[in-house]
Amino acid sequence: MNEPTKSPNRTPAGEALTDLILGLFRVNNLTLTWGDRLVAPLGLTSARWQILGAIVTAERLQPVAWLARDLGANRQNVQRIVNDLATEGLVRFEPNPHHRRAHLVVLTDKGQQTYDAAIGLYDPRVNSLAEGFPIEDLETAGRVMKALRKKFEGEEGAEEQS
């Protein structure tokens, strides 16, 4: 694989972060492909599974815009996928007492069963993938990714305000 061209204007930390970001792009693509294959027998894709997970883990019922925000995803893409999930009976919409048009997305029993089945496929596979990694390294990687996400989210907020 070709090394990225080093920039004379980039600091050593900027170079290291560039290497990390390029690695994240590759890992993200591989993770999505892995997830697609894992949940395909359930009629899911990684994107559908991710949205079901966001609904399951939300502290309260949310409209599509909030789900998209929490996922760091495009609202229109999330809306399209949620509509597909509704057509398949995995979610339904309920009136939102705080907003007339932004309905709340609710997991159906079928959606919960499908999500649980996905987790049943996922758990043994993720445990296998985790073998050989010191837990401290995994926790450090998680902290770095969360910090990087917060910086990106801060930049988005600053751009929206200007």
Short mmCIF file of C-alpha atoms in Angstrom, two decimals:
data_model
loop_
_atom_site.label_atom_id
_atom_site.label_comp_id
_atom_site.label_asym_id
_atom_site.label_seq_id
_atom_site.Cartn_x
_atom_site.Cartn_y
_atom_site.Cartn_z
CA MET A 1 0.00 0.00 0.00
CA ASN A 2 1.29 3.45 -0.86
CA GLU A 3 2.25 5.79 1.94
CA PRO A 4 0.40 9.10 1.89
CA THR A 5 2.44 12.07 0.81
CA LYS A 6 3.80 13.86 3.83
CA SER A 7 2.98 17.52 4.01
CA PRO A 8 5.71 19.98 4.95
CA ASN A 9 3.02 21.99 6.73
CA ARG A 10 1.90 19.12 8.96
CA THR A 11 3.17 18.73 12.52
CA PRO A 12 4.31 15.31 13.77
CA ALA A 13 1.00 15.04 15.64
CA GLY A 14 -0.82 16.01 12.44
CA GLU A 15 1.06 13.26 10.57
CA ALA A 16 0.18 10.69 13.24
CA LEU A 17 -3.47 11.75 13.18
CA THR A 18 -3.48 11.55 9.37
CA ASP A 19 -2.22 7.97 9.59
CA LEU A 20 -4.94 7.22 12.15
CA ILE A 21 -7.68 8.81 10.03
CA LEU A 22 -6.60 6.89 6.92
CA GLY A 23 -6.58 3.71 8.98
CA LEU A 24 -10.05 4.53 10.32
CA PHE A 25 -11.35 4.93 6.76
CA ARG A 26 -10.08 1.46 5.89
CA VAL A 27 -11.32 -0.12 9.12
CA ASN A 28 -14.71 1.56 8.71
CA ASN A 29 -15.16 0.06 5.24
CA LEU A 30 -14.07 -3.37 6.45
CA THR A 31 -16.32 -3.12 9.52
CA LEU A 32 -19.36 -2.25 7.40
CA THR A 33 -18.67 -5.17 5.05
CA TRP A 34 -18.17 -7.51 8.02
CA GLY A 35 -21.39 -6.28 9.62
CA ASP A 36 -23.34 -6.62 6.37
CA ARG A 37 -22.26 -10.24 6.04
CA LEU A 38 -22.96 -10.97 9.71
CA VAL A 39 -26.56 -9.73 9.72
CA ALA A 40 -27.54 -10.51 6.11
CA PRO A 41 -29.30 -13.75 7.18
CA LEU A 42 -31.63 -11.55 9.27
CA GLY A 43 -32.48 -9.29 6.32
CA LEU A 44 -30.39 -6.47 7.76
CA THR A 45 -27.47 -4.37 6.63
CA SER A 46 -24.93 -2.67 8.89
CA ALA A 47 -26.83 0.60 8.43
CA ARG A 48 -30.18 -0.93 9.42
CA TRP A 49 -28.61 -2.73 12.36
CA GLN A 50 -26.91 0.47 13.51
CA ILE A 51 -30.22 2.34 13.48
CA LEU A 52 -31.99 -0.45 15.37
CA GLY A 53 -29.19 -0.26 17.93
CA ALA A 54 -29.57 3.50 18.26
CA ILE A 55 -33.28 3.04 18.94
CA VAL A 56 -32.64 0.29 21.50
CA THR A 57 -29.97 2.23 23.38
CA ALA A 58 -31.71 5.62 23.38
CA GLU A 59 -32.80 6.79 26.81
CA ARG A 60 -36.20 7.82 25.42
CA LEU A 61 -38.14 7.66 22.17
CA GLN A 62 -36.62 9.91 19.53
CA PRO A 63 -37.53 11.38 16.15
CA VAL A 64 -35.40 10.56 13.12
CA ALA A 65 -33.44 13.83 13.35
CA TRP A 66 -32.24 12.98 16.87
CA LEU A 67 -31.31 9.43 15.86
CA ALA A 68 -29.30 10.85 12.94
CA ARG A 69 -27.56 13.36 15.24
CA ASP A 70 -26.66 10.63 17.76
CA LEU A 71 -25.27 8.46 14.95
CA GLY A 72 -23.42 11.33 13.30
CA ALA A 73 -25.34 10.49 10.13
CA ASN A 74 -27.25 12.37 7.46
CA ARG A 75 -30.91 12.87 8.49
CA GLN A 76 -32.25 12.08 5.02
CA ASN A 77 -30.35 8.78 4.88
CA VAL A 78 -31.58 7.80 8.34
CA GLN A 79 -35.15 8.75 7.35
CA ARG A 80 -34.97 6.53 4.26
CA ILE A 81 -33.69 3.57 6.28
CA VAL A 82 -36.24 4.10 9.08
CA ASN A 83 -39.01 4.21 6.45
CA ASP A 84 -37.73 0.88 5.08
CA LEU A 85 -37.63 -0.58 8.60
CA ALA A 86 -41.22 0.60 9.13
CA THR A 87 -42.32 -1.02 5.87
CA GLU A 88 -40.81 -4.29 7.11
CA GLY A 89 -42.52 -3.99 10.48
CA LEU A 90 -39.34 -3.52 12.53
CA VAL A 91 -40.26 -0.01 13.70
CA ARG A 92 -43.39 2.12 13.80
CA PHE A 93 -44.06 5.82 14.21
CA GLU A 94 -45.89 7.41 17.12
CA PRO A 95 -47.05 10.99 17.53
CA ASN A 96 -44.54 13.29 19.17
CA PRO A 97 -46.20 15.42 21.85
CA HIS A 98 -43.47 18.07 21.37
CA HIS A 99 -43.53 18.32 17.58
CA ARG A 100 -46.42 17.70 15.24
CA ARG A 101 -44.44 16.56 12.21
CA ALA A 102 -41.40 14.84 13.77
CA HIS A 103 -42.89 11.50 14.79
CA LEU A 104 -41.13 9.29 17.33
CA VAL A 105 -39.54 6.06 16.10
CA VAL A 106 -40.54 3.01 18.13
CA LEU A 107 -39.12 -0.50 17.91
CA THR A 108 -41.76 -3.18 17.35
CA ASP A 109 -41.63 -6.66 18.88
CA LYS A 110 -40.37 -7.95 15.53
CA GLY A 111 -37.70 -5.23 15.53
CA GLN A 112 -36.58 -6.16 19.04
CA GLN A 113 -36.43 -9.86 18.10
CA THR A 114 -34.39 -9.03 14.99
CA TYR A 115 -32.03 -6.81 16.97
CA ASP A 116 -31.61 -9.51 19.64
CA ALA A 117 -30.86 -12.07 16.93
CA ALA A 118 -28.21 -9.74 15.47
CA ILE A 119 -26.58 -9.40 18.88
CA GLY A 120 -26.68 -13.18 19.21
CA LEU A 121 -24.64 -13.42 15.99
CA TYR A 122 -22.39 -10.53 16.96
CA ASP A 123 -21.30 -11.48 20.49
CA PRO A 124 -19.31 -14.63 19.68
CA ARG A 125 -17.73 -12.96 16.64
CA VAL A 126 -16.68 -9.82 18.50
CA ASN A 127 -15.29 -11.92 21.35
CA SER A 128 -13.23 -13.83 18.80
CA LEU A 129 -12.00 -10.59 17.19
CA ALA A 130 -11.01 -9.21 20.60
CA GLU A 131 -8.74 -12.18 21.34
CA GLY A 132 -5.10 -11.17 21.48
CA PHE A 133 -5.73 -7.48 22.11
CA PRO A 134 -4.87 -6.27 25.60
CA ILE A 135 -8.04 -4.74 27.04
CA GLU A 136 -6.05 -1.61 27.93
CA ASP A 137 -5.22 -1.08 24.24
CA LEU A 138 -8.87 -1.44 23.24
CA GLU A 139 -9.93 0.99 25.96
CA THR A 140 -7.26 3.50 24.88
CA ALA A 141 -8.36 3.23 21.25
CA GLY A 142 -11.95 3.84 22.35
CA ARG A 143 -10.95 6.94 24.31
CA VAL A 144 -8.97 8.35 21.37
CA MET A 145 -11.89 7.78 19.00
CA LYS A 146 -14.35 9.45 21.41
CA ALA A 147 -12.04 12.45 21.81
CA LEU A 148 -11.60 12.72 18.04
CA ARG A 149 -15.37 12.50 17.55
CA LYS A 150 -15.88 15.35 20.04
CA LYS A 151 -13.36 17.51 18.16
CA PHE A 152 -15.12 16.84 14.85
CA GLU A 153 -18.50 17.57 16.42
CA GLY A 154 -17.09 20.82 17.83
CA GLU A 155 -15.88 21.86 14.38
CA GLU A 156 -19.32 21.09 12.89
CA GLY A 157 -20.98 23.21 15.55
CA ALA A 158 -18.56 26.08 14.93
CA GLU A 159 -19.19 25.94 11.16
CA GLU A 160 -22.96 25.95 11.69
CA GLN A 161 -22.72 29.02 13.93
CA SER A 162 -20.61 31.05 11.48
#
